[in-house]
Amino acid sequence: LPLLILLLILLALLPLYIIYRPPHAVIRSMAEKYPDTLWEIPPPPLPNTNKNKDTEGKEAPKEKLIALTIDDAPSAYTLDILHVLQEYNARATFFLIGSQIPGREGILHTLVKSGMELGNHAMHDEPSVSLGSEVLEQEMQEVEGVIARVYEEVGVERPRDGRGVVRKWFRPGSGFFSGWMRELVRGLGYRIVLGSVYPHDAQIGWAGVNAWHVRSLVREGSIVVMHDRRSWTVEGLRRVLPVLKGRGFRVVGLGEAM
C-alpha cells in the first residue's frame, strides 16, 4: 500500500515536473505543430565551404548561440540587468509592457544604444489570450509605436531578415496563444516567440534555483525566458552568464540569433 501511494503521488507530480522542466522532445513537437511560432533558434543552413573558411583555408569555428529574452520591461531593475549583461558581453531582447513605459522612455533609449533589442509584450501584465482580437491589436499597435519611435530617436536600425523586412517579436502575456492570435500577430508583421528554457522566475524568487534551471537545460539554439521587474533576476543572471560563457556559448538577442 505505501508503494502504491508513492506511485500515485509521483504520477500526480509528473505533469508539474514536465511543465517546470519540459523535455526537449516536447519543445520540438510544439515547434513542429506551430511552425509560425518561435521556440528555439533554427539551425543554420548547411555551411558554404567557401564562406565558412578563414583566410588560411581552415574551417572557421562555428558560433554556439543562445537567445536571451527578458519579459516585463522596463522597471526599476532594468538598468541593473543591462549592467550585468554588459559585464559578460551578452545581449538580450527585452519584451516591453506598455503600461510600464511612461516615465521610463530614457531606459529604452539606453537599452537600444547598448545593443539590446526591444520586443512587444502588449500593454498589461495579463494573459493576452483572454483579450479580444480588437483589444490585443490596439495594445500591440500602441507598443509598436513606442518601439519604432525609440529606434528612430536613437538612430539605430531595427534588426531585419534576409529580405530586409524588420523583425518584430511578440510574446503573449502568460505564454498562451490561440489560432486567432497567431493570425492577428502574423497580419501585424510580428512573430510569436515562446522559448525553450523558462525557470519560472516570475514566480520563483530564488536566484540560485533559477540559475540552476537555466544551466541544466540550456543547449545550443535555446531561447531563454527570464523576467525584469524582479529583484532576484540580476543575481540569477550573475550565476548564469559566466557559466554559459565558459561553455563557449554567445548570448545574444533574437534578431542577432536569427
PDB file of C-alpha atoms in Angstrom:
ATOM      1  CA  LEU A   1       0.000   0.000   0.000  1.00  0.00           C
ATOM      2  CA  PRO A   2       2.731   2.592   0.818  1.00  0.00           C
ATOM      3  CA  LEU A   3       4.368   1.817  -2.544  1.00  0.00           C
ATOM      4  CA  LEU A   4       1.065   2.330  -4.343  1.00  0.00           C
ATOM      5  CA  ILE A   5       0.556   5.672  -2.598  1.00  0.00           C
ATOM      6  CA  LEU A   6       4.067   6.718  -3.572  1.00  0.00           C
ATOM      7  CA  LEU A   7       3.409   5.789  -7.202  1.00  0.00           C
ATOM      8  CA  LEU A   8       0.164   7.764  -7.196  1.00  0.00           C
ATOM      9  CA  ILE A   9       1.961  10.791  -5.765  1.00  0.00           C
ATOM     10  CA  LEU A  10       4.669  10.537  -8.422  1.00  0.00           C
ATOM     11  CA  LEU A  11       2.052  10.256 -11.171  1.00  0.00           C
ATOM     12  CA  ALA A  12       0.289  13.321  -9.805  1.00  0.00           C
ATOM     13  CA  LEU A  13       3.549  15.294  -9.742  1.00  0.00           C
ATOM     14  CA  LEU A  14       4.679  14.217 -13.217  1.00  0.00           C
ATOM     15  CA  PRO A  15       2.641  16.842 -15.142  1.00  0.00           C
ATOM     16  CA  LEU A  16       4.005  19.579 -12.873  1.00  0.00           C
ATOM     17  CA  TYR A  17       7.537  18.366 -13.462  1.00  0.00           C
ATOM     18  CA  ILE A  18       7.007  18.352 -17.245  1.00  0.00           C
ATOM     19  CA  ILE A  19       5.708  21.924 -17.059  1.00  0.00           C
ATOM     20  CA  TYR A  20       8.694  23.002 -14.952  1.00  0.00           C
ATOM     21  CA  ARG A  21      11.318  21.113 -16.962  1.00  0.00           C
ATOM     22  CA  PRO A  22       9.778  20.187 -20.328  1.00  0.00           C
ATOM     23  CA  PRO A  23      11.788  17.559 -22.218  1.00  0.00           C
ATOM     24  CA  HIS A  24      13.341  18.829 -25.422  1.00  0.00           C
ATOM     25  CA  ALA A  25      11.118  16.438 -27.369  1.00  0.00           C
ATOM     26  CA  VAL A  26       8.080  18.387 -26.123  1.00  0.00           C
ATOM     27  CA  ILE A  27       9.600  21.699 -27.246  1.00  0.00           C
ATOM     28  CA  ARG A  28      10.466  20.229 -30.634  1.00  0.00           C
ATOM     29  CA  SER A  29       6.955  18.820 -31.016  1.00  0.00           C
ATOM     30  CA  MET A  30       5.373  22.212 -30.282  1.00  0.00           C
ATOM     31  CA  ALA A  31       7.701  23.907 -32.768  1.00  0.00           C
ATOM     32  CA  GLU A  32       6.689  21.424 -35.461  1.00  0.00           C
ATOM     33  CA  LYS A  33       2.984  21.762 -34.675  1.00  0.00           C
ATOM     34  CA  TYR A  34       3.095  25.580 -34.691  1.00  0.00           C
ATOM     35  CA  PRO A  35       5.844  26.478 -37.185  1.00  0.00           C
ATOM     36  CA  ASP A  36       4.847  30.152 -37.237  1.00  0.00           C
ATOM     37  CA  THR A  37       5.764  30.447 -33.546  1.00  0.00           C
ATOM     38  CA  LEU A  38       9.370  30.527 -32.373  1.00  0.00           C
ATOM     39  CA  TRP A  39      10.524  28.158 -29.632  1.00  0.00           C
ATOM     40  CA  GLU A  40      14.220  27.767 -30.445  1.00  0.00           C
ATOM     41  CA  ILE A  41      16.769  29.346 -32.745  1.00  0.00           C
ATOM     42  CA  PRO A  42      16.503  27.399 -36.005  1.00  0.00           C
ATOM     43  CA  PRO A  43      19.688  25.595 -37.018  1.00  0.00           C
ATOM     44  CA  PRO A  44      21.832  27.471 -39.539  1.00  0.00           C
ATOM     45  CA  PRO A  45      21.826  26.373 -43.187  1.00  0.00           C
ATOM     46  CA  LEU A  46      24.448  23.923 -44.323  1.00  0.00           C
ATOM     47  CA  PRO A  47      27.783  25.736 -44.359  1.00  0.00           C
ATOM     48  CA  ASN A  48      29.117  27.118 -47.606  1.00  0.00           C
ATOM     49  CA  THR A  49      32.598  25.650 -47.908  1.00  0.00           C
ATOM     50  CA  ASN A  50      33.940  28.945 -49.222  1.00  0.00           C
ATOM     51  CA  LYS A  51      32.266  31.274 -46.719  1.00  0.00           C
ATOM     52  CA  ASN A  52      32.965  29.036 -43.756  1.00  0.00           C
ATOM     53  CA  LYS A  53      36.756  29.063 -44.128  1.00  0.00           C
ATOM     54  CA  ASP A  54      39.143  31.554 -42.620  1.00  0.00           C
ATOM     55  CA  THR A  55      41.962  33.240 -44.527  1.00  0.00           C
ATOM     56  CA  GLU A  56      44.225  30.198 -44.095  1.00  0.00           C
ATOM     57  CA  GLY A  57      41.658  27.840 -45.588  1.00  0.00           C
ATOM     58  CA  LYS A  58      40.749  26.260 -42.254  1.00  0.00           C
ATOM     59  CA  GLU A  59      37.194  25.700 -41.152  1.00  0.00           C
ATOM     60  CA  ALA A  60      36.046  28.788 -39.251  1.00  0.00           C
ATOM     61  CA  PRO A  61      34.793  27.937 -35.757  1.00  0.00           C
ATOM     62  CA  LYS A  62      31.017  27.705 -35.552  1.00  0.00           C
ATOM     63  CA  GLU A  63      29.394  30.018 -33.030  1.00  0.00           C
ATOM     64  CA  LYS A  64      27.178  28.461 -30.387  1.00  0.00           C
ATOM     65  CA  LEU A  65      24.343  30.923 -29.896  1.00  0.00           C
ATOM     66  CA  ILE A  66      21.738  31.243 -27.164  1.00  0.00           C
ATOM     67  CA  ALA A  67      18.988  33.860 -27.341  1.00  0.00           C
ATOM     68  CA  LEU A  68      18.180  35.578 -24.049  1.00  0.00           C
ATOM     69  CA  THR A  69      14.794  37.256 -23.644  1.00  0.00           C
ATOM     70  CA  ILE A  70      13.730  39.429 -20.718  1.00  0.00           C
ATOM     71  CA  ASP A  71       9.990  39.890 -20.139  1.00  0.00           C
ATOM     72  CA  ASP A  72       8.093  42.643 -18.283  1.00  0.00           C
ATOM     73  CA  ALA A  73      10.392  45.573 -19.065  1.00  0.00           C
ATOM     74  CA  PRO A  74      11.010  48.350 -18.277  1.00  0.00           C
ATOM     75  CA  SER A  75      11.217  48.531 -14.496  1.00  0.00           C
ATOM     76  CA  ALA A  76      13.357  49.838 -11.656  1.00  0.00           C
ATOM     77  CA  TYR A  77      15.674  46.847 -12.232  1.00  0.00           C
ATOM     78  CA  THR A  78      16.181  47.168 -15.999  1.00  0.00           C
ATOM     79  CA  LEU A  79      19.424  49.139 -15.888  1.00  0.00           C
ATOM     80  CA  ASP A  80      20.869  46.755 -13.287  1.00  0.00           C
ATOM     81  CA  ILE A  81      20.070  43.877 -15.657  1.00  0.00           C
ATOM     82  CA  LEU A  82      21.702  45.798 -18.507  1.00  0.00           C
ATOM     83  CA  HIS A  83      24.886  46.318 -16.490  1.00  0.00           C
ATOM     84  CA  VAL A  84      25.184  42.584 -15.802  1.00  0.00           C
ATOM     85  CA  LEU A  85      24.675  41.799 -19.484  1.00  0.00           C
ATOM     86  CA  GLN A  86      27.374  44.292 -20.428  1.00  0.00           C
ATOM     87  CA  GLU A  87      29.733  42.846 -17.830  1.00  0.00           C
ATOM     88  CA  TYR A  88      29.613  39.479 -19.616  1.00  0.00           C
ATOM     89  CA  ASN A  89      29.375  40.880 -23.168  1.00  0.00           C
ATOM     90  CA  ALA A  90      25.857  39.482 -23.546  1.00  0.00           C
ATOM     91  CA  ARG A  91      22.819  40.881 -25.310  1.00  0.00           C
ATOM     92  CA  ALA A  92      19.106  40.267 -24.942  1.00  0.00           C
ATOM     93  CA  THR A  93      15.669  41.073 -26.307  1.00  0.00           C
ATOM     94  CA  PHE A  94      13.583  42.998 -23.775  1.00  0.00           C
ATOM     95  CA  PHE A  95       9.826  42.477 -24.116  1.00  0.00           C
ATOM     96  CA  LEU A  96       8.005  45.670 -23.170  1.00  0.00           C
ATOM     97  CA  ILE A  97       4.764  46.068 -21.229  1.00  0.00           C
ATOM     98  CA  GLY A  98       3.278  49.307 -22.498  1.00  0.00           C
ATOM     99  CA  SER A  99       1.763  50.454 -19.206  1.00  0.00           C
ATOM    100  CA  GLN A 100       5.225  50.401 -17.588  1.00  0.00           C
ATOM    101  CA  ILE A 101       6.853  52.670 -20.170  1.00  0.00           C
ATOM    102  CA  PRO A 102       5.665  56.199 -19.206  1.00  0.00           C
ATOM    103  CA  GLY A 103       8.496  57.920 -17.348  1.00  0.00           C
ATOM    104  CA  ARG A 104      10.990  55.231 -18.384  1.00  0.00           C
ATOM    105  CA  GLU A 105      11.499  56.133 -22.036  1.00  0.00           C
ATOM    106  CA  GLY A 106      15.113  57.019 -21.256  1.00  0.00           C
ATOM    107  CA  ILE A 107      15.738  53.442 -20.151  1.00  0.00           C
ATOM    108  CA  LEU A 108      14.551  52.196 -23.544  1.00  0.00           C
ATOM    109  CA  HIS A 109      16.914  54.602 -25.295  1.00  0.00           C
ATOM    110  CA  THR A 110      19.782  53.286 -23.166  1.00  0.00           C
ATOM    111  CA  LEU A 111      18.901  49.676 -23.984  1.00  0.00           C
ATOM    112  CA  VAL A 112      18.887  50.265 -27.730  1.00  0.00           C
ATOM    113  CA  LYS A 113      22.077  52.353 -27.631  1.00  0.00           C
ATOM    114  CA  SER A 114      23.699  49.452 -25.757  1.00  0.00           C
ATOM    115  CA  GLY A 115      22.837  46.950 -28.493  1.00  0.00           C
ATOM    116  CA  MET A 116      19.795  45.424 -26.853  1.00  0.00           C
ATOM    117  CA  GLU A 117      16.604  44.664 -28.772  1.00  0.00           C
ATOM    118  CA  LEU A 118      13.002  45.590 -27.972  1.00  0.00           C
ATOM    119  CA  GLY A 119      10.023  43.253 -28.303  1.00  0.00           C
ATOM    120  CA  ASN A 120       6.276  43.617 -27.772  1.00  0.00           C
ATOM    121  CA  HIS A 121       4.554  42.225 -24.650  1.00  0.00           C
ATOM    122  CA  ALA A 122       1.265  44.152 -25.057  1.00  0.00           C
ATOM    123  CA  MET A 123       0.032  46.784 -22.609  1.00  0.00           C
ATOM    124  CA  HIS A 124      -0.595  44.970 -19.343  1.00  0.00           C
ATOM    125  CA  ASP A 125       0.661  42.008 -17.325  1.00  0.00           C
ATOM    126  CA  GLU A 126      -2.235  39.692 -18.129  1.00  0.00           C
ATOM    127  CA  PRO A 127      -2.981  36.674 -20.335  1.00  0.00           C
ATOM    128  CA  SER A 128      -3.127  38.086 -23.858  1.00  0.00           C
ATOM    129  CA  VAL A 129      -5.305  35.180 -24.962  1.00  0.00           C
ATOM    130  CA  SER A 130      -8.095  36.462 -22.692  1.00  0.00           C
ATOM    131  CA  LEU A 131      -8.299  39.708 -24.663  1.00  0.00           C
ATOM    132  CA  GLY A 132     -10.435  40.072 -27.744  1.00  0.00           C
ATOM    133  CA  SER A 133      -8.697  40.450 -31.076  1.00  0.00           C
ATOM    134  CA  GLU A 134      -9.578  44.153 -31.340  1.00  0.00           C
ATOM    135  CA  VAL A 135      -8.182  44.933 -27.888  1.00  0.00           C
ATOM    136  CA  LEU A 136      -4.999  42.952 -28.443  1.00  0.00           C
ATOM    137  CA  GLU A 137      -4.434  44.562 -31.831  1.00  0.00           C
ATOM    138  CA  GLN A 138      -4.845  48.015 -30.304  1.00  0.00           C
ATOM    139  CA  GLU A 139      -2.410  47.190 -27.493  1.00  0.00           C
ATOM    140  CA  MET A 140       0.180  45.731 -29.840  1.00  0.00           C
ATOM    141  CA  GLN A 141      -0.045  48.727 -32.148  1.00  0.00           C
ATOM    142  CA  GLU A 142       0.406  51.096 -29.212  1.00  0.00           C
ATOM    143  CA  VAL A 143       3.545  49.320 -28.005  1.00  0.00           C
ATOM    144  CA  GLU A 144       4.812  49.033 -31.587  1.00  0.00           C
ATOM    145  CA  GLY A 145       4.537  52.799 -31.908  1.00  0.00           C
ATOM    146  CA  VAL A 146       6.760  53.250 -28.874  1.00  0.00           C
ATOM    147  CA  ILE A 147       9.315  50.716 -30.112  1.00  0.00           C
ATOM    148  CA  ALA A 148       9.524  52.294 -33.573  1.00  0.00           C
ATOM    149  CA  ARG A 149       9.864  55.762 -32.061  1.00  0.00           C
ATOM    150  CA  VAL A 150      12.678  54.705 -29.717  1.00  0.00           C
ATOM    151  CA  TYR A 151      14.737  53.206 -32.549  1.00  0.00           C
ATOM    152  CA  GLU A 152      14.134  56.304 -34.670  1.00  0.00           C
ATOM    153  CA  GLU A 153      15.069  58.721 -31.880  1.00  0.00           C
ATOM    154  CA  VAL A 154      18.236  56.810 -31.049  1.00  0.00           C
ATOM    155  CA  GLY A 155      19.189  56.464 -34.711  1.00  0.00           C
ATOM    156  CA  VAL A 156      19.583  52.685 -34.625  1.00  0.00           C
ATOM    157  CA  GLU A 157      18.162  50.486 -37.353  1.00  0.00           C
ATOM    158  CA  ARG A 158      15.899  47.670 -36.223  1.00  0.00           C
ATOM    159  CA  PRO A 159      17.046  44.106 -36.928  1.00  0.00           C
ATOM    160  CA  ARG A 160      15.956  42.850 -40.347  1.00  0.00           C
ATOM    161  CA  ASP A 161      15.731  39.463 -42.009  1.00  0.00           C
ATOM    162  CA  GLY A 162      17.486  38.457 -45.217  1.00  0.00           C
ATOM    163  CA  ARG A 163      14.781  40.135 -47.301  1.00  0.00           C
ATOM    164  CA  GLY A 164      15.201  43.430 -45.484  1.00  0.00           C
ATOM    165  CA  VAL A 165      11.953  43.092 -43.521  1.00  0.00           C
ATOM    166  CA  VAL A 166      12.025  44.394 -39.936  1.00  0.00           C
ATOM    167  CA  ARG A 167      11.932  41.578 -37.403  1.00  0.00           C
ATOM    168  CA  LYS A 168       9.121  42.152 -34.901  1.00  0.00           C
ATOM    169  CA  TRP A 169       8.718  39.861 -31.908  1.00  0.00           C
ATOM    170  CA  PHE A 170       5.607  39.386 -29.776  1.00  0.00           C
ATOM    171  CA  ARG A 171       5.437  37.359 -26.596  1.00  0.00           C
ATOM    172  CA  PRO A 172       1.872  36.829 -25.394  1.00  0.00           C
ATOM    173  CA  GLY A 173       1.198  37.541 -21.746  1.00  0.00           C
ATOM    174  CA  SER A 174       1.367  34.316 -19.684  1.00  0.00           C
ATOM    175  CA  GLY A 175       2.716  32.483 -22.740  1.00  0.00           C
ATOM    176  CA  PHE A 176      -0.630  31.215 -24.033  1.00  0.00           C
ATOM    177  CA  PHE A 177      -1.731  31.716 -27.632  1.00  0.00           C
ATOM    178  CA  SER A 178      -4.604  30.691 -29.896  1.00  0.00           C
ATOM    179  CA  GLY A 179      -5.421  30.374 -33.576  1.00  0.00           C
ATOM    180  CA  TRP A 180      -6.937  33.838 -33.855  1.00  0.00           C
ATOM    181  CA  MET A 181      -3.953  35.335 -32.053  1.00  0.00           C
ATOM    182  CA  ARG A 182      -1.487  33.689 -34.420  1.00  0.00           C
ATOM    183  CA  GLU A 183      -3.403  35.061 -37.391  1.00  0.00           C
ATOM    184  CA  LEU A 184      -3.596  38.552 -35.864  1.00  0.00           C
ATOM    185  CA  VAL A 185       0.081  38.674 -34.922  1.00  0.00           C
ATOM    186  CA  ARG A 186       1.132  37.460 -38.360  1.00  0.00           C
ATOM    187  CA  GLY A 187      -1.039  40.117 -40.000  1.00  0.00           C
ATOM    188  CA  LEU A 188       0.702  42.823 -37.969  1.00  0.00           C
ATOM    189  CA  GLY A 189       4.084  41.675 -39.238  1.00  0.00           C
ATOM    190  CA  TYR A 190       5.052  40.100 -35.926  1.00  0.00           C
ATOM    191  CA  ARG A 191       6.092  36.607 -34.922  1.00  0.00           C
ATOM    192  CA  ILE A 192       5.070  34.950 -31.675  1.00  0.00           C
ATOM    193  CA  VAL A 193       8.069  33.980 -29.543  1.00  0.00           C
ATOM    194  CA  LEU A 194       7.812  31.461 -26.730  1.00  0.00           C
ATOM    195  CA  GLY A 195      11.019  29.773 -25.605  1.00  0.00           C
ATOM    196  CA  SER A 196      12.685  26.504 -24.660  1.00  0.00           C
ATOM    197  CA  VAL A 197      14.209  27.301 -21.244  1.00  0.00           C
ATOM    198  CA  TYR A 198      11.993  29.004 -18.672  1.00  0.00           C
ATOM    199  CA  PRO A 199      12.965  28.853 -14.973  1.00  0.00           C
ATOM    200  CA  HIS A 200       9.569  30.232 -13.894  1.00  0.00           C
ATOM    201  CA  ASP A 201      11.459  33.112 -12.334  1.00  0.00           C
ATOM    202  CA  ALA A 202       8.345  35.275 -12.472  1.00  0.00           C
ATOM    203  CA  GLN A 203       7.039  33.188  -9.576  1.00  0.00           C
ATOM    204  CA  ILE A 204      10.163  31.570  -8.075  1.00  0.00           C
ATOM    205  CA  GLY A 205      12.244  34.113  -6.181  1.00  0.00           C
ATOM    206  CA  TRP A 206      15.354  32.012  -5.533  1.00  0.00           C
ATOM    207  CA  ALA A 207      18.141  33.152  -7.826  1.00  0.00           C
ATOM    208  CA  GLY A 208      20.174  30.003  -7.231  1.00  0.00           C
ATOM    209  CA  VAL A 209      17.310  27.698  -8.193  1.00  0.00           C
ATOM    210  CA  ASN A 210      16.533  29.727 -11.301  1.00  0.00           C
ATOM    211  CA  ALA A 211      20.182  29.774 -12.345  1.00  0.00           C
ATOM    212  CA  TRP A 212      20.453  26.004 -11.857  1.00  0.00           C
ATOM    213  CA  HIS A 213      17.353  25.514 -14.010  1.00  0.00           C
ATOM    214  CA  VAL A 214      18.825  27.514 -16.887  1.00  0.00           C
ATOM    215  CA  ARG A 215      22.299  25.998 -16.638  1.00  0.00           C
ATOM    216  CA  SER A 216      20.946  22.447 -16.572  1.00  0.00           C
ATOM    217  CA  LEU A 217      18.629  22.773 -19.580  1.00  0.00           C
ATOM    218  CA  VAL A 218      20.313  25.242 -21.895  1.00  0.00           C
ATOM    219  CA  ARG A 219      21.733  23.979 -25.165  1.00  0.00           C
ATOM    220  CA  GLU A 220      22.833  25.459 -28.463  1.00  0.00           C
ATOM    221  CA  GLY A 221      19.861  27.258 -30.006  1.00  0.00           C
ATOM    222  CA  SER A 222      17.944  27.680 -26.748  1.00  0.00           C
ATOM    223  CA  ILE A 223      15.678  30.663 -26.230  1.00  0.00           C
ATOM    224  CA  VAL A 224      15.863  31.525 -22.528  1.00  0.00           C
ATOM    225  CA  VAL A 225      12.962  33.358 -20.880  1.00  0.00           C
ATOM    226  CA  MET A 226      13.703  35.447 -17.783  1.00  0.00           C
ATOM    227  CA  HIS A 227      11.920  38.376 -16.179  1.00  0.00           C
ATOM    228  CA  ASP A 228      12.527  42.018 -15.430  1.00  0.00           C
ATOM    229  CA  ARG A 229      10.678  43.651 -12.509  1.00  0.00           C
ATOM    230  CA  ARG A 230      12.036  41.078 -10.030  1.00  0.00           C
ATOM    231  CA  SER A 231      14.816  41.839  -7.575  1.00  0.00           C
ATOM    232  CA  TRP A 232      16.344  38.362  -7.933  1.00  0.00           C
ATOM    233  CA  THR A 233      16.876  38.444 -11.715  1.00  0.00           C
ATOM    234  CA  VAL A 234      20.183  40.325 -11.532  1.00  0.00           C
ATOM    235  CA  GLU A 235      21.685  37.731  -9.198  1.00  0.00           C
ATOM    236  CA  GLY A 236      20.265  34.924 -11.325  1.00  0.00           C
ATOM    237  CA  LEU A 237      21.983  36.312 -14.413  1.00  0.00           C
ATOM    238  CA  ARG A 238      25.246  36.688 -12.483  1.00  0.00           C
ATOM    239  CA  ARG A 239      25.104  32.965 -11.780  1.00  0.00           C
ATOM    240  CA  VAL A 240      24.170  32.011 -15.349  1.00  0.00           C
ATOM    241  CA  LEU A 241      26.129  34.201 -17.750  1.00  0.00           C
ATOM    242  CA  PRO A 242      29.705  33.319 -16.707  1.00  0.00           C
ATOM    243  CA  VAL A 243      28.864  29.612 -16.854  1.00  0.00           C
ATOM    244  CA  LEU A 244      27.425  29.911 -20.364  1.00  0.00           C
ATOM    245  CA  LYS A 245      30.430  31.929 -21.453  1.00  0.00           C
ATOM    246  CA  GLY A 246      32.702  29.261 -20.015  1.00  0.00           C
ATOM    247  CA  ARG A 247      30.880  26.625 -22.074  1.00  0.00           C
ATOM    248  CA  GLY A 248      31.581  28.568 -25.246  1.00  0.00           C
ATOM    249  CA  PHE A 249      28.104  29.999 -25.773  1.00  0.00           C
ATOM    250  CA  ARG A 250      27.471  33.526 -27.012  1.00  0.00           C
ATOM    251  CA  VAL A 251      24.336  35.083 -25.523  1.00  0.00           C
ATOM    252  CA  VAL A 252      22.505  37.371 -27.955  1.00  0.00           C
ATOM    253  CA  GLY A 253      19.096  38.860 -28.722  1.00  0.00           C
ATOM    254  CA  LEU A 254      16.601  37.247 -31.069  1.00  0.00           C
ATOM    255  CA  GLY A 255      17.378  39.424 -34.073  1.00  0.00           C
ATOM    256  CA  GLU A 256      21.076  38.646 -33.875  1.00  0.00           C
ATOM    257  CA  ALA A 257      20.423  34.951 -33.303  1.00  0.00           C
ATOM    258  CA  MET A 258      18.242  34.658 -36.393  1.00  0.00           C
TER     259      MET A 258
END
